[in-house]
PDB file of C-alpha atoms in Angstrom:
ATOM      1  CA  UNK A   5     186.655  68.146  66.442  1.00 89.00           C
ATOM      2  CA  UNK A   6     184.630  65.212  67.907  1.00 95.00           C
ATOM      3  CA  UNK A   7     181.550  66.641  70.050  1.00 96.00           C
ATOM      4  CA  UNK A   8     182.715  65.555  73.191  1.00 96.00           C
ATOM      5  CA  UNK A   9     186.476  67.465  72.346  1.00 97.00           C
ATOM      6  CA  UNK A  10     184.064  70.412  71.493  1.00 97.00           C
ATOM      7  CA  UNK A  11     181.936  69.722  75.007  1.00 97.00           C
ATOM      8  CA  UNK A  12     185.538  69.552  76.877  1.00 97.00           C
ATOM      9  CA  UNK A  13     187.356  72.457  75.396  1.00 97.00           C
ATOM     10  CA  UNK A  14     184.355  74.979  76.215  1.00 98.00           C
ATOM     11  CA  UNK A  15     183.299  73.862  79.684  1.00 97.00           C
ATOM     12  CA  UNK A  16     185.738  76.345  81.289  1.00 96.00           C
ATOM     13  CA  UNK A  17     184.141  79.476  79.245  1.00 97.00           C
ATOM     14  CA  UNK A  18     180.355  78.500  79.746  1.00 98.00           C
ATOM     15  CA  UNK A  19     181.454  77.842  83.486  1.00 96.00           C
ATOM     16  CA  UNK A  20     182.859  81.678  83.856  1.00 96.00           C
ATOM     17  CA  UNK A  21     180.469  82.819  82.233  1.00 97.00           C
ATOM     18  CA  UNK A  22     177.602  81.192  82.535  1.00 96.00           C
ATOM     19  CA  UNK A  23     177.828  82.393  86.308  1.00 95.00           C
ATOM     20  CA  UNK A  24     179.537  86.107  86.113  1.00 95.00           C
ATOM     21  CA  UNK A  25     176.349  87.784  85.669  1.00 95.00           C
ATOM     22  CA  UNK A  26     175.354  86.745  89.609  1.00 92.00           C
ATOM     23  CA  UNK A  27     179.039  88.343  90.429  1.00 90.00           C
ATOM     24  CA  UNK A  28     177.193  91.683  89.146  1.00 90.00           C
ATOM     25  CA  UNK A  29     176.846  94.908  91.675  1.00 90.00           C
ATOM     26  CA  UNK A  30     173.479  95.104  89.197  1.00 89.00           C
ATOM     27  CA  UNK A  31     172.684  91.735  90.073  1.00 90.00           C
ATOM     28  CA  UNK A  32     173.180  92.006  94.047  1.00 88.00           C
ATOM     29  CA  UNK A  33     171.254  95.477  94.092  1.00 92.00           C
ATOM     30  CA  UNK A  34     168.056  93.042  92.854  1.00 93.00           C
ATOM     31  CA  UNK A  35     168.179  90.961  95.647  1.00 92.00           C
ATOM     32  CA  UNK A  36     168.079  94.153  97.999  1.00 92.00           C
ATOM     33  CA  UNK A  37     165.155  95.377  95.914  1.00 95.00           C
ATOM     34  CA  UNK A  38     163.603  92.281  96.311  1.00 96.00           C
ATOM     35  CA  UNK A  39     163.697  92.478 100.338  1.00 95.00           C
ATOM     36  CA  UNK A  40     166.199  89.386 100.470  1.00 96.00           C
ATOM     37  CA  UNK A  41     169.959  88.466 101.235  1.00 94.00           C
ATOM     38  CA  UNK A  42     172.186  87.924  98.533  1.00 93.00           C
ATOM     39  CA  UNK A  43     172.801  84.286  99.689  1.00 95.00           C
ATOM     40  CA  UNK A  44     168.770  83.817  99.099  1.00 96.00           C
ATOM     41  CA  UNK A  45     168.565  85.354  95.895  1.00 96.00           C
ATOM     42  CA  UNK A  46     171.796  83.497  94.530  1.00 96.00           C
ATOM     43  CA  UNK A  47     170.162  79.764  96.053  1.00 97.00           C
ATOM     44  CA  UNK A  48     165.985  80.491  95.056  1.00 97.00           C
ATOM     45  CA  UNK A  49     167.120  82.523  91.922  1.00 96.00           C
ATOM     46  CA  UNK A  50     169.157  79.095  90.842  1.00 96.00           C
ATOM     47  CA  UNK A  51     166.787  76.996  91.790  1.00 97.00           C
ATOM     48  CA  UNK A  52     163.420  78.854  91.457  1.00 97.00           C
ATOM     49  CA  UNK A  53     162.990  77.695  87.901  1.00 97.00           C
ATOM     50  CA  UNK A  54     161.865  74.445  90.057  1.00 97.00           C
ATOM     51  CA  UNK A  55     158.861  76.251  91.564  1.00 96.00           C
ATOM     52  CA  UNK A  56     157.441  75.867  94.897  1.00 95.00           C
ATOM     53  CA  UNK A  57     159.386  73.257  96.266  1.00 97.00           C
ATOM     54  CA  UNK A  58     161.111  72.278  99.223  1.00 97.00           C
ATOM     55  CA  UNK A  59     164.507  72.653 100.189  1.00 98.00           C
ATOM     56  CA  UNK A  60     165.621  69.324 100.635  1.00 97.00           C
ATOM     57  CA  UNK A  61     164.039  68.962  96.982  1.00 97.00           C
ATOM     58  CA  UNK A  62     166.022  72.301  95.678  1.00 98.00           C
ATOM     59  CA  UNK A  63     169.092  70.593  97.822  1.00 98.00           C
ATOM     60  CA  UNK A  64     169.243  67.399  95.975  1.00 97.00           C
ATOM     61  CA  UNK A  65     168.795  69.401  92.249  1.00 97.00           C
ATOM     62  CA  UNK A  66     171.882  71.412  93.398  1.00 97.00           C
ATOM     63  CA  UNK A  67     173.982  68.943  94.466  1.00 96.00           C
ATOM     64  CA  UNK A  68     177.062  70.501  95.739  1.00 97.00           C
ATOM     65  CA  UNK A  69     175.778  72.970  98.106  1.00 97.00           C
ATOM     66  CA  UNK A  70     175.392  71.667 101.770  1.00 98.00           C
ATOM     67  CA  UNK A  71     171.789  70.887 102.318  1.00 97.00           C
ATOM     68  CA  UNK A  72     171.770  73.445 105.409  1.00 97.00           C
ATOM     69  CA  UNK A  73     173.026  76.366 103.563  1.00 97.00           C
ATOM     70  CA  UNK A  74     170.301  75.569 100.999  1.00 98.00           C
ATOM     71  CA  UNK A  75     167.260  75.589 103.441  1.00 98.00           C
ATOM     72  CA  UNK A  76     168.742  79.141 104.749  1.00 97.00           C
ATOM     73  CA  UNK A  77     168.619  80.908 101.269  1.00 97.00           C
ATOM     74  CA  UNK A  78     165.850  78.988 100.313  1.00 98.00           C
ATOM     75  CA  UNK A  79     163.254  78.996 103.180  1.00 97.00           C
ATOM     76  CA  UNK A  80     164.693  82.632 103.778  1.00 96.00           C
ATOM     77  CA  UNK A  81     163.515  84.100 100.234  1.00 97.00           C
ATOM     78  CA  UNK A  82     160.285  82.264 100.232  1.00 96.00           C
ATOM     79  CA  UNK A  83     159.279  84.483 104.028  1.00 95.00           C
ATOM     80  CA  UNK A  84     158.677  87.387 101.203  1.00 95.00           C
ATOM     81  CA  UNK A  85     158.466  86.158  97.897  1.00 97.00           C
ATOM     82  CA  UNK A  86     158.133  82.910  95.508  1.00 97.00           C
ATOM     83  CA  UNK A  87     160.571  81.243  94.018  1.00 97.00           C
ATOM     84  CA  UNK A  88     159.842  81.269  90.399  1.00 97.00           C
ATOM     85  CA  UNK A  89     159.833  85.159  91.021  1.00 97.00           C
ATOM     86  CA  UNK A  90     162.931  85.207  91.850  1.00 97.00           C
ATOM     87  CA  UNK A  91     163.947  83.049  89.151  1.00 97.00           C
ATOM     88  CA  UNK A  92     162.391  85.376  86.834  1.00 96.00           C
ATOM     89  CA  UNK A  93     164.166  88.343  88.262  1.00 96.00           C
ATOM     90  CA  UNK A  94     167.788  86.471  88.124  1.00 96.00           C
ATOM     91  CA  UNK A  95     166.663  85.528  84.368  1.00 96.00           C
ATOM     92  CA  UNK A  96     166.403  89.467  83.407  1.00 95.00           C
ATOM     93  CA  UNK A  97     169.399  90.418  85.433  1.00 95.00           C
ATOM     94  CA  UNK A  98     171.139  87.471  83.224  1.00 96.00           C
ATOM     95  CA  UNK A  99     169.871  89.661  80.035  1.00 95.00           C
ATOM     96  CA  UNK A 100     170.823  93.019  81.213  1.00 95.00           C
ATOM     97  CA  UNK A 101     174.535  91.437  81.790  1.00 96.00           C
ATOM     98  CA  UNK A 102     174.388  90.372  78.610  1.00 96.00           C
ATOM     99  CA  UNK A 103     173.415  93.508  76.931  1.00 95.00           C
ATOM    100  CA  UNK A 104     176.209  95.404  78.988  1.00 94.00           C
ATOM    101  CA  UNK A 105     178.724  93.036  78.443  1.00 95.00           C
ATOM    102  CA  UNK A 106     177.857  90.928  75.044  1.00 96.00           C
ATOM    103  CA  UNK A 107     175.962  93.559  72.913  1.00 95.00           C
ATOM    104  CA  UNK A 108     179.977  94.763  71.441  1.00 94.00           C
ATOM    105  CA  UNK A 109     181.131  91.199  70.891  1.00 94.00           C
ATOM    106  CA  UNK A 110     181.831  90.459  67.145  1.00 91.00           C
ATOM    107  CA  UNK A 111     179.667  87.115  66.323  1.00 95.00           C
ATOM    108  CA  UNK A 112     177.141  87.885  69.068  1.00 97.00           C
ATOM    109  CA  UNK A 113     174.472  86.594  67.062  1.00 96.00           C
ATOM    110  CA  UNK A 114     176.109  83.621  66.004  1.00 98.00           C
ATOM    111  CA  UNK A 115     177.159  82.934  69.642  1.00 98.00           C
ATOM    112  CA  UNK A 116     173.561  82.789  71.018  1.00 96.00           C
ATOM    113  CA  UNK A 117     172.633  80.861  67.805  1.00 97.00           C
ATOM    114  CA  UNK A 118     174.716  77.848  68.421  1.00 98.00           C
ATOM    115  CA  UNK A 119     174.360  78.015  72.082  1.00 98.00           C
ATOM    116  CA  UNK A 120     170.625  77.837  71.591  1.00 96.00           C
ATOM    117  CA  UNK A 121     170.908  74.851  69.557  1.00 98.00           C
ATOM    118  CA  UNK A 122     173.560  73.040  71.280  1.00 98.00           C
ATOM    119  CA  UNK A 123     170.517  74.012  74.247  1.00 97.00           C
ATOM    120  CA  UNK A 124     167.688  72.426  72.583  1.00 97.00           C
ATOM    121  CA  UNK A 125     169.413  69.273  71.672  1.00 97.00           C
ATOM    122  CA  UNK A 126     170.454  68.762  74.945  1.00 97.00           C
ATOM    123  CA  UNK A 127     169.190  65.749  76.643  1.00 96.00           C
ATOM    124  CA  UNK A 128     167.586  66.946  80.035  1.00 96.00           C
ATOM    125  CA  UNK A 129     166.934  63.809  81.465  1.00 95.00           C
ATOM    126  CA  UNK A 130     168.275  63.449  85.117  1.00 94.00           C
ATOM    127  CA  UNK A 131     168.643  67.316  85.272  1.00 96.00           C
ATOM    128  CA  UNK A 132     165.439  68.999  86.401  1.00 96.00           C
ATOM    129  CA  UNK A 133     167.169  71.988  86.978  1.00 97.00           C
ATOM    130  CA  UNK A 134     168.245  72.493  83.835  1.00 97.00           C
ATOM    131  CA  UNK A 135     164.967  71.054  82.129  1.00 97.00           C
ATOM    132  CA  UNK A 136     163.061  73.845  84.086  1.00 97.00           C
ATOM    133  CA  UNK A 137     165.495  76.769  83.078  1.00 97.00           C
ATOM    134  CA  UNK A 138     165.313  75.475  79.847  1.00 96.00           C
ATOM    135  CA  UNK A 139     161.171  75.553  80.220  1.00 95.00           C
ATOM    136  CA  UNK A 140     161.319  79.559  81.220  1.00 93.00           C
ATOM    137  CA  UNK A 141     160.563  82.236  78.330  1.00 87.00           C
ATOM    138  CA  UNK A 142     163.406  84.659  78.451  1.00 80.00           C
ATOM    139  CA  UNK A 143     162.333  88.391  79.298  1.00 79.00           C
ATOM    140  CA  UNK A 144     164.494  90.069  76.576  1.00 74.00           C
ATOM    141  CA  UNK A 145     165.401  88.918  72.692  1.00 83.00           C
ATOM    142  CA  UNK A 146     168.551  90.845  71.880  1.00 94.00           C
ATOM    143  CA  UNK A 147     171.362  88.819  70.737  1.00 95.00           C
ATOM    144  CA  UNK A 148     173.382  89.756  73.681  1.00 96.00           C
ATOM    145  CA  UNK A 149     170.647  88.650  75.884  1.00 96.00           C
ATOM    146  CA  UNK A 150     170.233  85.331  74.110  1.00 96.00           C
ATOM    147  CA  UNK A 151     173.710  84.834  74.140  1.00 97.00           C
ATOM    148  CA  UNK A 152     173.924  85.263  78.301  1.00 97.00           C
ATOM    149  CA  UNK A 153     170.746  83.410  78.823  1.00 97.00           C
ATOM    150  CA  UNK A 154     172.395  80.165  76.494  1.00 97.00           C
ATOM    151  CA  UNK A 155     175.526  80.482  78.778  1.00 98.00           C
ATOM    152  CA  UNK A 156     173.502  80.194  81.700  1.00 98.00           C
ATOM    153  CA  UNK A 157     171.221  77.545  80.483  1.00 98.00           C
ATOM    154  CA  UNK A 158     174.514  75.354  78.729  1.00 98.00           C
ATOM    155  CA  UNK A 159     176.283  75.936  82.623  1.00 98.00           C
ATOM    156  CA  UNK A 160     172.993  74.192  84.412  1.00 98.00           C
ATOM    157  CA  UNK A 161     173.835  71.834  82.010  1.00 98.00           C
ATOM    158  CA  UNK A 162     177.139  71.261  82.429  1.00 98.00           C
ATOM    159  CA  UNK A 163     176.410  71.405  86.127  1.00 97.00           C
ATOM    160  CA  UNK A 164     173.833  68.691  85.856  1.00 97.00           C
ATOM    161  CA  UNK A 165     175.808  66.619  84.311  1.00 98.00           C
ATOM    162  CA  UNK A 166     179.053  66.823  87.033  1.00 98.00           C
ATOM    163  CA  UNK A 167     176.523  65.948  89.487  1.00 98.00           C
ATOM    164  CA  UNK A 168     175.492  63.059  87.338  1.00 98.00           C
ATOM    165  CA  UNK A 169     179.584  61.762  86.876  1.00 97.00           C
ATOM    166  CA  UNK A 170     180.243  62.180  90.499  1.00 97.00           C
ATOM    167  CA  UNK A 171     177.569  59.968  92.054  1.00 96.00           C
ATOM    168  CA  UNK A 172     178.081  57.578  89.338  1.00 96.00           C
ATOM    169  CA  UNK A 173     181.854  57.604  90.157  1.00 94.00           C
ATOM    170  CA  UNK A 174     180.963  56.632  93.997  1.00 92.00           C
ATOM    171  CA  UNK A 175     181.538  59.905  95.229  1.00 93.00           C
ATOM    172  CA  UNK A 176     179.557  62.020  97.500  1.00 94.00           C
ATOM    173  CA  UNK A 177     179.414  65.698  96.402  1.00 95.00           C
ATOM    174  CA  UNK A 178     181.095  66.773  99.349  1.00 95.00           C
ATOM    175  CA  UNK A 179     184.005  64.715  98.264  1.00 94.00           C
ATOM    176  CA  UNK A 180     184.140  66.058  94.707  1.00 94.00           C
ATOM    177  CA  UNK A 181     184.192  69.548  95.760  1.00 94.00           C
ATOM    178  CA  UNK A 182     187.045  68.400  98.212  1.00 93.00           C
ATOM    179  CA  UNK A 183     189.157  67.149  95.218  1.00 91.00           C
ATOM    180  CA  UNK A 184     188.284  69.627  93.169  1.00 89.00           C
ATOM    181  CA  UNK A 185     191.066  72.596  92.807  1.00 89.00           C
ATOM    182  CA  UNK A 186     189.842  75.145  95.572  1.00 92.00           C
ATOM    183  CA  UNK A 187     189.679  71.899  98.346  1.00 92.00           C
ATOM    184  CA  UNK A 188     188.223  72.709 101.489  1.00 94.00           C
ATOM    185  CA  UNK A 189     188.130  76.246 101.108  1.00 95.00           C
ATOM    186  CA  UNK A 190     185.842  75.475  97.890  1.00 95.00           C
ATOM    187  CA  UNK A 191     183.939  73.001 100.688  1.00 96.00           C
ATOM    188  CA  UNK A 192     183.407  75.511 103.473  1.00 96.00           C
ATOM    189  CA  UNK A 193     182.452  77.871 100.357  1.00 95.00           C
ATOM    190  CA  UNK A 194     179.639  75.619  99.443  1.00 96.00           C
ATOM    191  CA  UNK A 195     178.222  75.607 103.178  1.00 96.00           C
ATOM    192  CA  UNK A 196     179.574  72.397 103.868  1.00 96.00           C
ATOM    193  CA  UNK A 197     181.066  72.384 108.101  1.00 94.00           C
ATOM    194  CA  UNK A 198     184.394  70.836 108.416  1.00 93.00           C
ATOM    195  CA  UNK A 199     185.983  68.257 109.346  1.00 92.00           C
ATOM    196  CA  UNK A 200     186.005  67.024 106.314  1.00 91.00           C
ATOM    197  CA  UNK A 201     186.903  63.089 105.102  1.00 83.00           C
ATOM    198  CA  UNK A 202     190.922  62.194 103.709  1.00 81.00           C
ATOM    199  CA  UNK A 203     190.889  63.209  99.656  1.00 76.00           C
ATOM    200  CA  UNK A 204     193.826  61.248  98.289  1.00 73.00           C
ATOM    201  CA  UNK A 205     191.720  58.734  96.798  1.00 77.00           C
ATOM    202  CA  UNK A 206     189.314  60.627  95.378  1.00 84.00           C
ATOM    203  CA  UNK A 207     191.184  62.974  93.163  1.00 83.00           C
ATOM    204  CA  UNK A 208     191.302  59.925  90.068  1.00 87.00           C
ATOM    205  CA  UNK A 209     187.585  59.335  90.892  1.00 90.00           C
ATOM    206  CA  UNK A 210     187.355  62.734  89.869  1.00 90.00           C
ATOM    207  CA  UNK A 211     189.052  63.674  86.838  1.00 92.00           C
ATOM    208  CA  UNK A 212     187.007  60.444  85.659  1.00 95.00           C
ATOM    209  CA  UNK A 213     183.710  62.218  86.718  1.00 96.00           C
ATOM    210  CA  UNK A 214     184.885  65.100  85.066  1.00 95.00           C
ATOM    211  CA  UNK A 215     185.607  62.883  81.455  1.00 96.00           C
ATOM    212  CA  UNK A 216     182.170  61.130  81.701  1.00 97.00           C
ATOM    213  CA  UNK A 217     180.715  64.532  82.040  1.00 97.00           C
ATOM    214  CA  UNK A 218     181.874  65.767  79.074  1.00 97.00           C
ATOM    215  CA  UNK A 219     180.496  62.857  77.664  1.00 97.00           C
ATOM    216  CA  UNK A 220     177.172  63.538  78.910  1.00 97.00           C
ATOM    217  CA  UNK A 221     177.095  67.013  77.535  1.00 97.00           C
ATOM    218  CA  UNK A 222     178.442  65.966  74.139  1.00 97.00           C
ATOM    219  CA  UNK A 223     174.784  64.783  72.793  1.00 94.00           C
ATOM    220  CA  UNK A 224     174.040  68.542  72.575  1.00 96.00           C
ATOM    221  CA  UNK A 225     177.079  69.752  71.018  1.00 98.00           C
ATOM    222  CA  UNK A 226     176.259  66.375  67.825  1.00 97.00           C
ATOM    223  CA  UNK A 227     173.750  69.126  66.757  1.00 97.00           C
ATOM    224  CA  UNK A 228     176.603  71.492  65.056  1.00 97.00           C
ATOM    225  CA  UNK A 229     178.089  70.900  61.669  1.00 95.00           C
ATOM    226  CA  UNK A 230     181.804  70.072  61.530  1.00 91.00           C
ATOM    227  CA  UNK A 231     183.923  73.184  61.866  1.00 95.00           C
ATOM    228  CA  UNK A 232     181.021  74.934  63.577  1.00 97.00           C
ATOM    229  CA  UNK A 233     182.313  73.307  66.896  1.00 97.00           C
ATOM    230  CA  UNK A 234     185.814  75.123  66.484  1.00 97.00           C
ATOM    231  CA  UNK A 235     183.718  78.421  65.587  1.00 98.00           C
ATOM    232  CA  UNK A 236     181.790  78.394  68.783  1.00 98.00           C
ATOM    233  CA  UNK A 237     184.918  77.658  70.651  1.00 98.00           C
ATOM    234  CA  UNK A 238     186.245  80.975  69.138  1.00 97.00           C
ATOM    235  CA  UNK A 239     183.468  82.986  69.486  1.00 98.00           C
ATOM    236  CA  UNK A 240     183.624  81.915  73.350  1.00 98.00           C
ATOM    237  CA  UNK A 241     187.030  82.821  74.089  1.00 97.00           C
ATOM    238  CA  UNK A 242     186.654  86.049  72.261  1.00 96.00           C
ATOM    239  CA  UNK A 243     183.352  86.706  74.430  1.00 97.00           C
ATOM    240  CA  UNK A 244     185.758  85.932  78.300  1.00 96.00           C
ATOM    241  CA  UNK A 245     188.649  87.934  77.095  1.00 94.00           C
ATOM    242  CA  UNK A 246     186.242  91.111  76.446  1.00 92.00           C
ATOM    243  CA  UNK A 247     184.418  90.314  79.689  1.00 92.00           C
ATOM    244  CA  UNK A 248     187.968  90.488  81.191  1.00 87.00           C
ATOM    245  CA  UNK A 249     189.025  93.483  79.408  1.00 80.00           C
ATOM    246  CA  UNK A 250     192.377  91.702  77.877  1.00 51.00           C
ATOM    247  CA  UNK A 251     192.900  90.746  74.366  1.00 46.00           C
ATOM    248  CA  UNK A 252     192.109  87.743  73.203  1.00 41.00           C
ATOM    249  CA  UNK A 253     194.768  84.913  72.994  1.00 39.00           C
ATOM    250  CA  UNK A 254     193.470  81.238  70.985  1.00 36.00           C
ATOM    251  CA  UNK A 255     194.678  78.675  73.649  1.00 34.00           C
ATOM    252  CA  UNK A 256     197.425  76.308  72.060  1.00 30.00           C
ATOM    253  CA  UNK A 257     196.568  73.408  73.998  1.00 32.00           C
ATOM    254  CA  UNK A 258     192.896  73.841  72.210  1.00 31.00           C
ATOM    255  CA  UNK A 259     192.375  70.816  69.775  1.00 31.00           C
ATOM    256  CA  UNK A 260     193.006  72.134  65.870  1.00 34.00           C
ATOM    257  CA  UNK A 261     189.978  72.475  63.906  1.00 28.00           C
ATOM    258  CA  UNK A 262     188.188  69.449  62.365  1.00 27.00           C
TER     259      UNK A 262
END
């Protein structure tokens, strides 16, 4: 497998997973603690890794959110606390989900090994988010915990990257997340007020964003040997079918080894 087939094939399970830990009833119950909304902590606990910044700066890292919505969990959160606080609290609530839900996986180890190389080869450049999660110690060493803390850092990644495509492309990220598959519901999810512009065009603009990004993230994934590509590939689909509770099932469509 080529390292952008490798880059392709596992965007889907770093983008579940990189993100089910903030899904958590663990994870909400810290933002209570912490005397903020969920909506804050989710926003300044993304973006906190930035430091003290201001929302229009934390808006344009993000990309896809609506610069409004930003400003409310952002200016909201930073009424009682600072950002890279927050940030630090979301990073151990990433570990603890990782020790609850990773610590059992066969190849745990090996997972947050490759992840953290594929990680430190990635070029950050044009992604300050992910350059400053990628800058922050992690609170907790187990291999579960380094395996959920590479999932989040490879998603920022990922994420960085989309934003990257899509403005390249010509497109606004309001009108990616309006092709994308949830369409305005995904829009209005994001903060972003209807009525929104026509989409028909866009949709080819998109799927071409969405190639160039793998492309993008492929520089990190040149770091693994051949085969070790199709390993990680396995080790992630084994790691979202336990988080799911179902068996795990190789996807056919999945390009063979190589």
């Amino acid at each position: 497998m080529t390292p952008e087939q490798v880059a392709a094939a596992s965007k889907p399970f770093v983008l579940e997973l990189g993100e089910a830990f903030t899904r958590c009833p663990g994870t909400l119950r810290r933002a209570r603690l912490l005397g903020i909304s969920g909506w804050a902590f989710y926003i300044t606990g993304r973006a906190g890794a930035l430091g003290d910044v201001r929302a229009p700066t934390v808006a344009a890292a993000l990309g896809f959110i609506a610069p409004d919505a930003v400003a409310d969990g952002w200016d909201g959160a930073a009424r009682v606390i600072r950002p890279l606080e927050v940030a630090a609290a979301n990073l151990a609530e990433c570990c603890r989900w990782g020790d609850e839900h990773l610590a059992a996986l066969p190849g745990v180890h090996r997972l947050g090994g490759l992840l953290r190389r594929v990680v430190d080869a990635a070029d950050a450049s044009g992604m300050p988010l992910f350059a400053a999660w990628r800058a922050m110690p992690p609170p907790e060493d187990s291999p579960a915990a380094r395996a959920a803390v590479g999932l989040l850092l490879l998603r920022e990644h990922f994420a960085g990257a989309y934003l990257m495509a899509v403005r390249a492309g010509g497109m606004t990220p309001l009108e990616a997340v309006l092709a994308g598959p949830e369409g305005e519901a995904g829009a209005l999810a994001c903060g972003w007020p209807p009525p929104y512009p026509r989409v028909g065009p866009l949709v080819r603009r998109r799927l071409w964003a969405e190639a160039m990004t793998d492309r993008l993230v492929a520089t990190g994934f040149r770091v693994l040997a051949p085969g070790e590509g199709a390993e990680l590939l396995d080790l992630l689909a084994t790691a979202r079918a336990q988080v799911q509770g179902r068996p795990t099932q190789r996807d056919p469509d999945r390009p063979g080894r190589g």
